[in-house]
Short mmCIF file of C-alpha atoms in Angstrom, two decimals:
data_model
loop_
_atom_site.label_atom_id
_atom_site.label_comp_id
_atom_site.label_asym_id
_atom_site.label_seq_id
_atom_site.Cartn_x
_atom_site.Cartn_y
_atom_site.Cartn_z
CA UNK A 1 0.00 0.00 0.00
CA UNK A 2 1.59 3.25 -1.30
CA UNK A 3 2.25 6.52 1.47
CA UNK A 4 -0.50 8.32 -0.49
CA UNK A 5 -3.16 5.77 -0.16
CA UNK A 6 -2.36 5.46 3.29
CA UNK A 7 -2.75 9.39 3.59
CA UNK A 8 -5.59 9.21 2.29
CA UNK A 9 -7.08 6.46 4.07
CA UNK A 10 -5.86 8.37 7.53
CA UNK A 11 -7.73 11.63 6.70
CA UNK A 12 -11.16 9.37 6.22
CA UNK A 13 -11.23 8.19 9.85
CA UNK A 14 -9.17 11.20 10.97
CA UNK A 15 -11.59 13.90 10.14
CA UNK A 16 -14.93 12.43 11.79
CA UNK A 17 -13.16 11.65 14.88
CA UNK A 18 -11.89 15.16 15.28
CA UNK A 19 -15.39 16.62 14.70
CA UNK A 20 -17.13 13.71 16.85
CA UNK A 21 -14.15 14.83 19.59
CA UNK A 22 -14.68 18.57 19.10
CA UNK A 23 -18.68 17.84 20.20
CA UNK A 24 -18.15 15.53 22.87
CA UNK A 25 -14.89 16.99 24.56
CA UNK A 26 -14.27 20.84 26.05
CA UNK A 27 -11.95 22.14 23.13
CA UNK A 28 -11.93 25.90 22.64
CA UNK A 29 -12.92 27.56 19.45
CA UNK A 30 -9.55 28.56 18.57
CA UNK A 31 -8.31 25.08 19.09
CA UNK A 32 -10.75 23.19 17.16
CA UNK A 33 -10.38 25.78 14.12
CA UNK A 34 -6.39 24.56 14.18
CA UNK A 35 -7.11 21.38 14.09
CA UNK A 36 -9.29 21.46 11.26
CA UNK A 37 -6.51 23.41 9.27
CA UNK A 38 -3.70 21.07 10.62
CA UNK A 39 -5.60 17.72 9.36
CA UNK A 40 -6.55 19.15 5.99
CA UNK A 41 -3.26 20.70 5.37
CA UNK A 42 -0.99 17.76 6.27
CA UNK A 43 -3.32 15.04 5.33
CA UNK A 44 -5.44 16.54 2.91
CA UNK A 45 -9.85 16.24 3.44
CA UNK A 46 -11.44 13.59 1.66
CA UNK A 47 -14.77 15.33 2.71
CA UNK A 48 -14.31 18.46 0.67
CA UNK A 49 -17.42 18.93 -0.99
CA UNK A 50 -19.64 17.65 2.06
CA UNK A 51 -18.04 19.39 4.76
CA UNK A 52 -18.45 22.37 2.62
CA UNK A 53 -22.19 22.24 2.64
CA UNK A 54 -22.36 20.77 6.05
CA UNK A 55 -20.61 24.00 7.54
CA UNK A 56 -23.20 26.19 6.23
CA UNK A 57 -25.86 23.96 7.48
CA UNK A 58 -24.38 23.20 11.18
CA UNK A 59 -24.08 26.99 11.44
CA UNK A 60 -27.13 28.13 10.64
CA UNK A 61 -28.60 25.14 13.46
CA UNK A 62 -26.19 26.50 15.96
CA UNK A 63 -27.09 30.48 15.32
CA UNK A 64 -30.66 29.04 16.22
CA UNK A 65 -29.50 27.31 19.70
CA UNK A 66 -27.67 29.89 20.46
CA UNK A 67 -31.36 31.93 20.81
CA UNK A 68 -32.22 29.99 23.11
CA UNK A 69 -30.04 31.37 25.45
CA UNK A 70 -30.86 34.73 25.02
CA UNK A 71 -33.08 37.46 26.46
CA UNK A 72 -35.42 38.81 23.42
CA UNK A 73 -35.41 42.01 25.58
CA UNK A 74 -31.36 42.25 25.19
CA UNK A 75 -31.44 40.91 21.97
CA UNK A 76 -33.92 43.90 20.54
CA UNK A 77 -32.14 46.48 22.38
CA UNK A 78 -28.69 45.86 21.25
CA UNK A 79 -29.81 45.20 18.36
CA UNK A 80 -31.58 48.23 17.35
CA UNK A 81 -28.66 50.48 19.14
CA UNK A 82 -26.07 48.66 16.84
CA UNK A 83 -28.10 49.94 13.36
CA UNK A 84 -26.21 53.48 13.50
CA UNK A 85 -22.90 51.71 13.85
CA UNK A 86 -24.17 48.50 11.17
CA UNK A 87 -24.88 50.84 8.22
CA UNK A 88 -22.12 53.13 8.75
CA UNK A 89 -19.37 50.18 9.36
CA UNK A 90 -20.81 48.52 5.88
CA UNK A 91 -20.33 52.20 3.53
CA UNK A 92 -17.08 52.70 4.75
CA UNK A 93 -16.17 49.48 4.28
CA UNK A 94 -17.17 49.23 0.98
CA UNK A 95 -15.77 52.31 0.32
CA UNK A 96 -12.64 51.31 1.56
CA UNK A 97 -12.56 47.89 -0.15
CA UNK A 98 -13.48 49.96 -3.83
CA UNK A 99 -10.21 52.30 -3.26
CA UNK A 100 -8.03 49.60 -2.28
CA UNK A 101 -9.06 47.33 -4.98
CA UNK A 102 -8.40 50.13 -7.28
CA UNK A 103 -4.84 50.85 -6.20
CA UNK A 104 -3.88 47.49 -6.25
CA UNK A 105 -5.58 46.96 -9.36
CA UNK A 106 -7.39 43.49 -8.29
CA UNK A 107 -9.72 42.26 -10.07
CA UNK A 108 -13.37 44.01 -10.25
CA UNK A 109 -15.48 41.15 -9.10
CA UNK A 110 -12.94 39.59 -6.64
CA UNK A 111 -12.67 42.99 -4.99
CA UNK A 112 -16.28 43.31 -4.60
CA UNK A 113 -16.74 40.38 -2.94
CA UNK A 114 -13.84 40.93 -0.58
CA UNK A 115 -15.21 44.08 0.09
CA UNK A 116 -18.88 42.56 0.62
CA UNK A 117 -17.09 39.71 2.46
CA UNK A 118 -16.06 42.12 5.37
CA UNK A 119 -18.29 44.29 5.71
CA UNK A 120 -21.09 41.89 6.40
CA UNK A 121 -20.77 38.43 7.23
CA UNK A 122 -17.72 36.94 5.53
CA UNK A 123 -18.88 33.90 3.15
CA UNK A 124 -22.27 34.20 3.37
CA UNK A 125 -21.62 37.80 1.72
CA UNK A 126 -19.34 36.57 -0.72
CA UNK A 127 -22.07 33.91 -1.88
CA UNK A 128 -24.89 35.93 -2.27
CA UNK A 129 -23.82 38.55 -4.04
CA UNK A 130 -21.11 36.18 -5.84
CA UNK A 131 -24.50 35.06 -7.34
CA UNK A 132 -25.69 38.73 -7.81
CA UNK A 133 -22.44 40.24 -9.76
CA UNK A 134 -21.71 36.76 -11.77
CA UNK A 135 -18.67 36.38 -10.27
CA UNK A 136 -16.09 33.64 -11.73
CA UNK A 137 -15.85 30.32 -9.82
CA UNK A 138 -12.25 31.21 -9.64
CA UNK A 139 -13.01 35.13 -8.18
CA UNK A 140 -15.19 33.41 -5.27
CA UNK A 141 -12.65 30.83 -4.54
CA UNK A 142 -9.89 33.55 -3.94
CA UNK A 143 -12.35 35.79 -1.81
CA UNK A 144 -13.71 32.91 0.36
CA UNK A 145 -10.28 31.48 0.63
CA UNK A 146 -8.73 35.26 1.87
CA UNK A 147 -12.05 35.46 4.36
CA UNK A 148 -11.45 32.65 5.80
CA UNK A 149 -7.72 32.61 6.55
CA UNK A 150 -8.61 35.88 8.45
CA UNK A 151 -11.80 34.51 10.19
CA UNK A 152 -9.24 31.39 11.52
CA UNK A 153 -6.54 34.65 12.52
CA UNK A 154 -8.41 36.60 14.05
CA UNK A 155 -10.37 33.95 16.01
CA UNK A 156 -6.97 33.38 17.69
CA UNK A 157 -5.85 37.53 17.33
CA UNK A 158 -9.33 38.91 18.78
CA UNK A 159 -9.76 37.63 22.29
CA UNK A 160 -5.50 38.79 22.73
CA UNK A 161 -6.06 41.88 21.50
CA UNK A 162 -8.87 42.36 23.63
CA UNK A 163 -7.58 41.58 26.87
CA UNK A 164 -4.49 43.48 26.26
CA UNK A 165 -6.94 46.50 26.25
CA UNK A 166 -9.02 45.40 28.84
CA UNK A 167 -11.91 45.47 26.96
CA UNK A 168 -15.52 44.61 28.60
CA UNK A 169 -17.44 42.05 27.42
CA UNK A 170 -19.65 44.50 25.96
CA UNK A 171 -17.25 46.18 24.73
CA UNK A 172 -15.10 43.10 22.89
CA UNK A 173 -18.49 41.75 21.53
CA UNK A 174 -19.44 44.61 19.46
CA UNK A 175 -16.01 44.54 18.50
CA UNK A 176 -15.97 41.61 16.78
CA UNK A 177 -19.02 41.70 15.50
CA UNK A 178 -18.46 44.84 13.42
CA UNK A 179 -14.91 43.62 12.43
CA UNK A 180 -14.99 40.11 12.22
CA UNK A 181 -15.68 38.66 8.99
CA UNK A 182 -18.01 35.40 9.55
CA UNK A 183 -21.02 35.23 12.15
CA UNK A 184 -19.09 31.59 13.26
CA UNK A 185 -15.74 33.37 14.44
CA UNK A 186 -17.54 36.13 15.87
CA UNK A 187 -19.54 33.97 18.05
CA UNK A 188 -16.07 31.63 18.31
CA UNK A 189 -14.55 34.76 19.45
CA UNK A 190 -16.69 36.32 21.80
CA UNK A 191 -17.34 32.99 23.28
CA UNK A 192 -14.16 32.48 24.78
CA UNK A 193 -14.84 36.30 26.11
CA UNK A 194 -17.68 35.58 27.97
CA UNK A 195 -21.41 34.73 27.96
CA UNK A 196 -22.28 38.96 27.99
CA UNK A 197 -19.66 39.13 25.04
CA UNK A 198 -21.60 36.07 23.05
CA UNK A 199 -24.99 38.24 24.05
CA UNK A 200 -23.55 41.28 22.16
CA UNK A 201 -21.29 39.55 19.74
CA UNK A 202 -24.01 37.01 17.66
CA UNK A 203 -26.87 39.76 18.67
CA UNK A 204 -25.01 42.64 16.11
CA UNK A 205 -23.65 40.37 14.10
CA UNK A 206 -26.99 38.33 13.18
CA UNK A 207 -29.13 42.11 13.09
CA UNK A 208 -25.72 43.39 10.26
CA UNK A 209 -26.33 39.87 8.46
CA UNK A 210 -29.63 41.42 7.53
CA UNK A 211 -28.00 43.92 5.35
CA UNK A 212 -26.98 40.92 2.88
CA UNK A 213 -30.18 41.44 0.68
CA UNK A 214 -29.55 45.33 0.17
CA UNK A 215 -26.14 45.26 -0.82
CA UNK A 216 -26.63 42.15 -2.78
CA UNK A 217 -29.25 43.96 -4.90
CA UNK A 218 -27.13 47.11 -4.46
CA UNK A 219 -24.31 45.09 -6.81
CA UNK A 220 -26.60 43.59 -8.94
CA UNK A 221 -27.92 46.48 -10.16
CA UNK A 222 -24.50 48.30 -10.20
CA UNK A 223 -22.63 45.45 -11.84
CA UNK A 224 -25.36 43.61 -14.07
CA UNK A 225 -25.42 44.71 -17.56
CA UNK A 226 -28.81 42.77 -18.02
CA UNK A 227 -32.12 43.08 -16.40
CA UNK A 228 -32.51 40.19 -15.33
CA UNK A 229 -29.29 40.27 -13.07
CA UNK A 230 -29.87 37.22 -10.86
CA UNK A 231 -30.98 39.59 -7.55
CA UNK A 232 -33.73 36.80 -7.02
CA UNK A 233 -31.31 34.28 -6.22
CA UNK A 234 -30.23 36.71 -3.15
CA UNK A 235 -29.99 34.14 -0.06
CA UNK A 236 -31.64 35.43 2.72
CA UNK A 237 -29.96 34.71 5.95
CA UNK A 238 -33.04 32.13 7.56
CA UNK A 239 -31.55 31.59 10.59
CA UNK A 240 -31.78 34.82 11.87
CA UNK A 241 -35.43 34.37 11.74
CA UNK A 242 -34.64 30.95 13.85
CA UNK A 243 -32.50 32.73 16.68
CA UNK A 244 -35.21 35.53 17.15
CA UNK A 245 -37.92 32.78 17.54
CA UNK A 246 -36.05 30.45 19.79
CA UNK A 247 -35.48 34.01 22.06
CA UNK A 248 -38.70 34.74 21.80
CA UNK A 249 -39.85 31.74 22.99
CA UNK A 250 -37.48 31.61 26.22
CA UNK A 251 -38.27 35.05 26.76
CA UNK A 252 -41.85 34.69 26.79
CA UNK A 253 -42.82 31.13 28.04
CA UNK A 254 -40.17 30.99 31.73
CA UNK A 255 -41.10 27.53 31.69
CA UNK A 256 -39.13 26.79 28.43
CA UNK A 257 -35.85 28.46 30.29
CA UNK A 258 -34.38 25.24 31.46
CA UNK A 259 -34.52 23.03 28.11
CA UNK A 260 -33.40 26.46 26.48
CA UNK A 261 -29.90 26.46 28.64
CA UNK A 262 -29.50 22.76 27.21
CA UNK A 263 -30.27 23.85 23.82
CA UNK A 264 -27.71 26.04 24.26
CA UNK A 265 -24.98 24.65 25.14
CA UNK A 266 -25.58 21.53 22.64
CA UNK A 267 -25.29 24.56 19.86
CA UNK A 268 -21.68 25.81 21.56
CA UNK A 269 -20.79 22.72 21.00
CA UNK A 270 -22.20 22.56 17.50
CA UNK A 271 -20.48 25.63 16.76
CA UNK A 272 -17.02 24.32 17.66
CA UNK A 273 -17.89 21.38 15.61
CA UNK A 274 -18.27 23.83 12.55
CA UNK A 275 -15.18 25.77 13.38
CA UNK A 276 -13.32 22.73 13.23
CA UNK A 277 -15.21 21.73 9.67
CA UNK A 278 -14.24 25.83 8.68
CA UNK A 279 -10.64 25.15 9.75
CA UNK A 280 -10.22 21.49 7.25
CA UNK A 281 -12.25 23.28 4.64
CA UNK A 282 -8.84 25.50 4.18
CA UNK A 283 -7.06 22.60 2.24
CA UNK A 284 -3.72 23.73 0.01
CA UNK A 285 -5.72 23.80 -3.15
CA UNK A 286 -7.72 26.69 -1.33
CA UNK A 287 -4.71 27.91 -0.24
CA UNK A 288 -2.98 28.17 -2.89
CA UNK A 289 -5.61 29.66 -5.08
CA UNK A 290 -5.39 32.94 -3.02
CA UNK A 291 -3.09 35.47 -5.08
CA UNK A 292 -1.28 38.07 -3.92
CA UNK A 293 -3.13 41.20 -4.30
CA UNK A 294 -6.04 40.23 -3.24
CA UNK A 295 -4.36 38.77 0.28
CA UNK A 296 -3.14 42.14 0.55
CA UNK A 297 -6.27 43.73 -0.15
CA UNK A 298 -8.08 41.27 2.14
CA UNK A 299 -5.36 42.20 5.14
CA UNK A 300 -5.47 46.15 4.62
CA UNK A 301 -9.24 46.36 5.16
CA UNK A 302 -9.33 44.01 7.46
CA UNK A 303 -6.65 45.85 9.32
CA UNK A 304 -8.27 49.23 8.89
CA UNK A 305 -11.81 47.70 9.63
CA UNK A 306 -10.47 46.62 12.92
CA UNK A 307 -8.44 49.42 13.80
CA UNK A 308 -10.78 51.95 13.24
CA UNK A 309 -13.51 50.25 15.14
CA UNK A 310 -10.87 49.44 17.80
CA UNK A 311 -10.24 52.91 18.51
CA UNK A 312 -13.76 54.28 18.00
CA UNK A 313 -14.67 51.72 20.77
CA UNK A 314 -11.72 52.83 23.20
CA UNK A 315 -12.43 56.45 22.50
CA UNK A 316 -15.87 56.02 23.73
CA UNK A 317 -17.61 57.27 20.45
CA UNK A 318 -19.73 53.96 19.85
CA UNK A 319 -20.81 52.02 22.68
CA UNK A 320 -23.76 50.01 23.49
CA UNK A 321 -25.86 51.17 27.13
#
């Protein structure tokens, strides 16, 4: 038996064992994230095209435990205090992401989606409006593949970062979820942060989310040269709908409280199950497809995303009460 068959054979028990272990054991977000990226870096995934579909799917379960952990009377509040910061975070961003594109001459679609990709939610973004603008299966493979190597850093970067400015939970999880690309490695992040920090983390994130169908259409009609640019095949986010009932229902029937804890913490551990599926979706194929400028690109905003809201945060311009 040859060293590649045995690779291969190796990454078909590995990867289900890792996920099933991710579930049933305490690993951290962070940690189950590098695992994922080890395995499918150094012995390839097998599960490509499943685990793919299954991460999407896993996540959008786990956004909807997650509400049942939550107070709908947080969840509205912080929510409707975090629309100011939502819709000015996604212009400049956009804005941003059009100028940089433009110096470093990337290409048009592949810097739109970048751009879409961080100012909203990352791959979900990138898909929609990849859909939207026509993008090239080639242009969506570099964007996803630059979101997601900074989803997995700053997973690891955030909760540093935010300790070494002492940062309250409040505080870290609007943070993230106005700089963080994807709603899983906000809710990775702010996880590790604290429970307040989840509260305040998924709660903007999931309410910014919402802003995929305008600025999908937005593009369309921008980029489209026909009529019939494909704005109907915009993917609304679903399970946003899902965490506001399964808040709603905790909120409103006490009795439901103590099954809603459970539900809970089943979808934490859901979530680290996807983070590790995120981490061996990065195989060197993906890798490798990821050029240079549009790293760079990817980086720069990102950076300046960050570091903007960073600071606007510490300076005590946006805050939540």
């Amino acid at each position: 038996m040859n060293t590649q068959r045995i690779q291969y054979l190796v990454s078909m028990a590995l990867i289900p064992l890792l996920a099933v272990a991710c579930f049933v054991f305490n690993f951290s977000s962070a940690l189950a994230l590098v695992l994922g990226l080890v395995t499918a870096i150094t012995v390839g995934n097998p599960y490509i095209s499943k685990t793919r579909k299954l991460t999407s799917n896993l996540l959008s379960i786990a956004v909807v435990g997650l509400g049942a952990g939550m107070d709908l009377n947080v969840v509205g509040r912080v929510g409707a205090q975090g629309v100011g910061y939502t819709v000015l975070g996604i212009s400049l961003t956009l804005i941003f992401g059009y100028f940089l594109g433009k110096v470093l001459k990337t290409e048009r679609d592949t810097s739109i989606l970048i751009s879409a990709g961080t100012a909203i939610c990352g791959g979900s973004a990138i898909a929609a409006v990849s859909s939207s603008i026509k993008a090239k299966p080639h242009e969506i493979s570099v964007s996803l593949g630059v979101v997601f190597m900074l989803n997995a850093l700053a997973l690891i970067v955030f909760p540093l970062v935010g300790h070494h400015f002492n940062l309250t939970e409040g505080q870290f999880g609007l943070w993230s979820a106005l700089a963080i690309h994807d709603t899983s490695s906000v809710v990775g992040a702010s996880m590790q942060y604290g429970a307040h920090a989840l509260e305040v983390g998924t709660t903007v994130k999931l309410a910014r989310a919402l802003w995929i169908v305008p600025v999908t259409l937005f593009f369309g009609y921008l980029v489209s040269r026909k009529q019939e640019a494909t704005a109907g095949k915009t993917k609304f986010p679903w399970f946003i709908l899902g965490f506001l009932l399964a808040a709603a229902l905790v909120t409103w029937i006490p009795q439901l409280q103590g099954a809603g804890k459970v539900v809970n913490e089943l979808a934490k551990k859901l979530l680290v199950v996807t983070l590790f599926l995120i981490g061996a979706n990065l195989t060197r194929d993906t890798l490798r497809s990821v050029g240079v400028r549009p790293l760079i690109q990817g980086v720069l905003l990102w950076v300046i995303v960050g570091g903007l809201t960073l600071a606007a945060i510490l300076a005590g311009w946006i805050g939540l009460a």
